[in-house]
Short mmCIF file of C-alpha atoms and ligand atoms in Angstrom, two decimals:
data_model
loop_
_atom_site.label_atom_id
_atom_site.label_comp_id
_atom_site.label_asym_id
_atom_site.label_seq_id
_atom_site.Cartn_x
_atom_site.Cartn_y
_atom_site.Cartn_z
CA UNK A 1 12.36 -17.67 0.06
CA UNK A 2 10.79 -14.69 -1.07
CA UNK A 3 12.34 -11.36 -1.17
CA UNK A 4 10.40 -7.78 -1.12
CA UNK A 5 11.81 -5.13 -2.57
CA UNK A 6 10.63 -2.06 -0.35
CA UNK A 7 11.62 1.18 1.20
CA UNK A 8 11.20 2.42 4.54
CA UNK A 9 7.19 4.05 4.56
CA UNK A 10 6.80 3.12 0.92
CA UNK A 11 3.75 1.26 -0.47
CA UNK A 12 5.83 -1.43 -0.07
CA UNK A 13 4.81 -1.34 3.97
CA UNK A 14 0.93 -3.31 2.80
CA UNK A 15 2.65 -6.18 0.75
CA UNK A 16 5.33 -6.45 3.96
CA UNK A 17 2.84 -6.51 6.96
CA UNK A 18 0.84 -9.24 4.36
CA UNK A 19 4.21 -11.06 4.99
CA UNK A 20 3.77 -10.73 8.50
CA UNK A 21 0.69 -11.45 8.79
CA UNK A 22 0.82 -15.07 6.92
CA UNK A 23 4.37 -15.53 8.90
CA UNK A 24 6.19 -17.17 5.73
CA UNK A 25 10.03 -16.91 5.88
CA UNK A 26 11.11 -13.22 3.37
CA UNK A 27 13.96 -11.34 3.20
CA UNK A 28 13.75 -7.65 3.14
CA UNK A 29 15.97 -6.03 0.46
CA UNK A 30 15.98 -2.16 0.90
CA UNK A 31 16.10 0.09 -2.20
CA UNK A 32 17.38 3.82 -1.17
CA UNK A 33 15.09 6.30 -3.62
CA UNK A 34 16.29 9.23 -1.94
CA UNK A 35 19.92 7.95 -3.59
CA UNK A 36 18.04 6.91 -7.19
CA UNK A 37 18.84 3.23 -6.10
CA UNK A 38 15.74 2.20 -8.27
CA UNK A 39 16.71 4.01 -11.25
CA UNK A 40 20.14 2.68 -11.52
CA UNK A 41 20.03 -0.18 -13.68
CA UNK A 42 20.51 -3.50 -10.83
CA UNK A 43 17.22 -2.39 -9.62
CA UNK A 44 15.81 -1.63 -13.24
CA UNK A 45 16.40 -5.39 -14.20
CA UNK A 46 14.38 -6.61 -10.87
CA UNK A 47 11.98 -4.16 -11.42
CA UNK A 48 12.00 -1.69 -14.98
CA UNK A 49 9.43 0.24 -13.88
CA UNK A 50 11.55 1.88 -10.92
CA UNK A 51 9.62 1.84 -8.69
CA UNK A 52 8.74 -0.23 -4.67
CA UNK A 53 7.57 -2.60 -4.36
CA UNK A 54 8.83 -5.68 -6.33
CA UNK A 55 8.48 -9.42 -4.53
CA UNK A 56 10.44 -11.96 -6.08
CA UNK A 57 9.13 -15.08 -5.89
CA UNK A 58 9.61 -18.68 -6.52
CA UNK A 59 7.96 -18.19 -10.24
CA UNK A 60 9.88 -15.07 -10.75
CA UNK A 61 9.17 -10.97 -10.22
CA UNK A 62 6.28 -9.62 -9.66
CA UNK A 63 5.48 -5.66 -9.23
CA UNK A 64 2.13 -3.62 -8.50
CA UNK A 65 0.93 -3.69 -5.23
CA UNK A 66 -2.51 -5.25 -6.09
CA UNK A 67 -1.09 -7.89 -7.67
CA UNK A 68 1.09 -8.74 -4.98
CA UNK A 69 -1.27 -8.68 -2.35
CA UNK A 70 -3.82 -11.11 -4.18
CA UNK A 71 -0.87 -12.95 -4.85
CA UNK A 72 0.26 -13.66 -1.23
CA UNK A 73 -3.80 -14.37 -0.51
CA UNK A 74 -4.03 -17.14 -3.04
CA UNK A 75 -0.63 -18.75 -2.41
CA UNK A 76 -1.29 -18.68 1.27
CA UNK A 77 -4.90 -19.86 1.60
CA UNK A 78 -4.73 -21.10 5.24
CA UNK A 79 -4.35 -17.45 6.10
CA UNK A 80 -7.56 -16.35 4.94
CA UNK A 81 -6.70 -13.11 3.57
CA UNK A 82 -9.04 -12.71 0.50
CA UNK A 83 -12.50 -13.93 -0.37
CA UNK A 84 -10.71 -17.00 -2.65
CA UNK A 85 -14.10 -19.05 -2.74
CA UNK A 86 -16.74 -15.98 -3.81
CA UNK A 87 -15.61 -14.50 -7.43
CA UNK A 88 -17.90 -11.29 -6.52
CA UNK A 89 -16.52 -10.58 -3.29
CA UNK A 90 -12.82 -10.90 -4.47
CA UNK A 91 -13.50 -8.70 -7.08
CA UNK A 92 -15.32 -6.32 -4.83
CA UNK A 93 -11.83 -6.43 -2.76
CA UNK A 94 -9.93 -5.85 -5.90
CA UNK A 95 -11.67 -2.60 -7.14
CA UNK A 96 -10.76 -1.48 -3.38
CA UNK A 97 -7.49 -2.00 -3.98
CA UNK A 98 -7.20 -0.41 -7.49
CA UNK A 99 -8.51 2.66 -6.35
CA UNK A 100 -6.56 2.76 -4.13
CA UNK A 101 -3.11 1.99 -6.62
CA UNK A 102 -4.96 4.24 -9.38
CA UNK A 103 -6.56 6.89 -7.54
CA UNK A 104 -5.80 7.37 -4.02
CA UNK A 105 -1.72 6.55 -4.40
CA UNK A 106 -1.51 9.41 -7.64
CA UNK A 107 -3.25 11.92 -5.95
CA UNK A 108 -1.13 11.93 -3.08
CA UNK A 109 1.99 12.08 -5.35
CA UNK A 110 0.70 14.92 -6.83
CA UNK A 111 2.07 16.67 -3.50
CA UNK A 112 5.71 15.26 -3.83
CA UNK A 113 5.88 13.83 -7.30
CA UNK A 114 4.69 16.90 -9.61
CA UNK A 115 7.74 16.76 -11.98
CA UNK A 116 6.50 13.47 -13.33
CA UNK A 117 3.29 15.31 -15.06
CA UNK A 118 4.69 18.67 -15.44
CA UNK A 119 8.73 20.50 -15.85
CA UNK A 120 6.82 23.92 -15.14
CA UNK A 121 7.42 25.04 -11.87
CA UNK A 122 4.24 26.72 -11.42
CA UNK A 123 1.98 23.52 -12.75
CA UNK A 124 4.35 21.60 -9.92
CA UNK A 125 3.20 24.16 -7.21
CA UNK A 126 -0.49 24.08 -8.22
CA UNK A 127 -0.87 20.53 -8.16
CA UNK A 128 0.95 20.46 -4.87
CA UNK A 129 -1.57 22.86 -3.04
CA UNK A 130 -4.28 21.00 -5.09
CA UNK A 131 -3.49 17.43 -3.90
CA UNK A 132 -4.46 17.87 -0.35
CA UNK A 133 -7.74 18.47 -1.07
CA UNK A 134 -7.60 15.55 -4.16
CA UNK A 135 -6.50 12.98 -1.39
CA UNK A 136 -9.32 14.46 1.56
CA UNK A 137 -11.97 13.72 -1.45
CA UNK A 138 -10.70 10.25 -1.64
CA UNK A 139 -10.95 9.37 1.57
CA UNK A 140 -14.36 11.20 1.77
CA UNK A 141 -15.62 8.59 -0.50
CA UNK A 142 -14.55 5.86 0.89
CA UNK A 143 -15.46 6.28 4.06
CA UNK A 144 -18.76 6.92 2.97
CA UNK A 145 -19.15 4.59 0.08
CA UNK A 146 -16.42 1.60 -0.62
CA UNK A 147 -15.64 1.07 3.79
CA UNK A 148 -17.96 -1.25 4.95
CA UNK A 149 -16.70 -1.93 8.49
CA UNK A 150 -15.01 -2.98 11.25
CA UNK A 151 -13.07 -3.95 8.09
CA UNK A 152 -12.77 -2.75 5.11
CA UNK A 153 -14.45 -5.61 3.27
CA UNK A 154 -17.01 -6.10 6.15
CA UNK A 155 -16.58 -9.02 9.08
CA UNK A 156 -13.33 -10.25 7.49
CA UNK A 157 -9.64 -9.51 7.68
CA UNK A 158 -8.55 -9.48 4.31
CA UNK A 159 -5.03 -7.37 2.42
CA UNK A 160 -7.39 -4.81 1.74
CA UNK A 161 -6.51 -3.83 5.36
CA UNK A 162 -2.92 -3.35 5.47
CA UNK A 163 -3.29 -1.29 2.09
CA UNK A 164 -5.74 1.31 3.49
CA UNK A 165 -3.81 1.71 6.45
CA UNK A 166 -0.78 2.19 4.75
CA UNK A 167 -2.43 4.90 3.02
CA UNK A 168 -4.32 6.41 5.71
CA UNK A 169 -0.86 6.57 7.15
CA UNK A 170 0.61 8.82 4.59
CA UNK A 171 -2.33 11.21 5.32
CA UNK A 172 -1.79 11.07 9.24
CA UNK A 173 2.01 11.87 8.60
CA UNK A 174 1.55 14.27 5.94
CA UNK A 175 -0.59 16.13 9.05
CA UNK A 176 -4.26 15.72 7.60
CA UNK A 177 -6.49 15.00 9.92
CA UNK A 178 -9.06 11.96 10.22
CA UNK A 179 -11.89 12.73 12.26
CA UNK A 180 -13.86 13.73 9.41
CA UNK A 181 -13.44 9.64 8.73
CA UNK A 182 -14.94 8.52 12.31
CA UNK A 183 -14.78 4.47 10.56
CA UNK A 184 -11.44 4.83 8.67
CA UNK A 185 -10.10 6.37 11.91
CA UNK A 186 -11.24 3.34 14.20
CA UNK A 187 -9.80 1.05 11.44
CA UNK A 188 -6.35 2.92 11.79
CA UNK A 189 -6.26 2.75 15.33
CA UNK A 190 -7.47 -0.86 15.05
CA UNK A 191 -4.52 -1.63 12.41
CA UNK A 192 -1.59 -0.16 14.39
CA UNK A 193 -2.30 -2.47 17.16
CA UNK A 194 -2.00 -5.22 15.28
CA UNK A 195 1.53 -7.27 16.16
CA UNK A 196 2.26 -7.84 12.43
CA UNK A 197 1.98 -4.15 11.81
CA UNK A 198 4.04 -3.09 14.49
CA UNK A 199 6.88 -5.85 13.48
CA UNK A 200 6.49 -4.16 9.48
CA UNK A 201 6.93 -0.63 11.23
CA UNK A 202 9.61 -1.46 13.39
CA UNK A 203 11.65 -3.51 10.88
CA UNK A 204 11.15 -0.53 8.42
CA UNK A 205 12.62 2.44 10.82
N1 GSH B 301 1.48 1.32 -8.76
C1 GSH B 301 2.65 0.97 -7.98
C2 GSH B 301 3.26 2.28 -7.48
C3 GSH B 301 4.63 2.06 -6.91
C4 GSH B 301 5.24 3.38 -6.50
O1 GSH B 301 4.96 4.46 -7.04
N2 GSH B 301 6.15 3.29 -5.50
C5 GSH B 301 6.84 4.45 -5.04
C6 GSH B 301 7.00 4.39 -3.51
S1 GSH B 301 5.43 4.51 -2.68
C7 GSH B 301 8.23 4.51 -5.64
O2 GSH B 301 8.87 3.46 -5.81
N3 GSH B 301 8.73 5.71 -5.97
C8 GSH B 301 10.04 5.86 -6.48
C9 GSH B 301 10.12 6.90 -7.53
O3 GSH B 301 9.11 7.52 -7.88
O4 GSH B 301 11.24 7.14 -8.02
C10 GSH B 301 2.24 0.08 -6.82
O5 GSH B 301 1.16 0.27 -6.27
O6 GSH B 301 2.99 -0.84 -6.47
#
């Protein structure tokens, strides 16, 4: 059975309502960060990066939430969650997701994260008034540029899905505001209806 290594409102949340969504038995194993679980070193040998999420498998570990989510996709075809048969579309769905691991994911932990690129106070407090704006700018281009609508990869469902909404979450809860991203908005209203995102919420509070 697989297990996923997450914490509550994590990045972890996409790669567990992909779990709910294909409906294979997993076992939820919950790291506390706020305690430095992940840096002690029981979690540094399942994962040595330190960091959520981490999905062990059948084959063995396996960390970075793009590479989890294509994961589940391709070892769960009947679920239809990625483009599997059309090389350019998958990858199309892939550069969505790395910008959102590379770009969209470090610019919001700019606001919380600063001591990992800077000890200075002051560089910490710039970059946390900066990042607001850093994420808004993400989000501006997507929305205009990478969303295509009603999902994100066009007509179908894929785990590109439950990884902007997780996102778009963060920027709800962290009080920005999302009418200035009419489609992204409709897509997060659209996503927190869905039963398997509700169960992932619900099992995470
Ligand atoms: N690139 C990784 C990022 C993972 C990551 O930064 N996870 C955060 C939670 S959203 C974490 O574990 N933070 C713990 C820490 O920084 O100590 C991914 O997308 O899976």
């Amino acid at each position: 059975m697989f297990k996923l290594f997450y914490a509550p409102g994590s990045c972890a949340l996409a790669t567990h309502i992909v779990l709910e969504e294909i409906g294979t038995p997993y076992e939820l194993m919950r790291v506390d960060l706020a305690g430095g679980e992940q840096r002690k070193p029981e979690y540094l040998a399942i994962n040595p990066k330190g960091r959520v999420p981490a999905l062990a498998t059948e084959q063995g570990i396996l960390n970075e939430t793009p590479a989890l989510l294509v994961f589940l996709a391709q070892r769960f075809p009947h679920a239809k969650l990625a483009p599997l048969d059309d090389l350019f579309a998958l990858a199309r769905l892939q550069a969505f997701n790395s910008y959102l691991c590379s770009t969209v994911h470090v610019a919001r932990a700019h606001l919380r994260r600063g001591a990992r690129w800077a000890d200075d106070e002051a560089a910490i407090a710039a970059m946390k008034r900066k990042a607001p704006q850093n994420v808004l700018d993400c989000f501006a281009l997507m929305e205009a540029s990478m969303f295509v609508g009603p999902w994100v990869m066009g007509e179908s469902y894929s785990v590109a899905d439950p990884y902007l909404f997780t996102i778009t979450r963060w920027l709800v809860l962290d009080g920005g505001n999302l009418s200035a991203f009419p489609a992204i908005q409709n897509h997060f209203e659209r996503m927190s209806q869905r039963p398997a995102v509700t169960r992932a919420i619900e099992q995470e509070s």
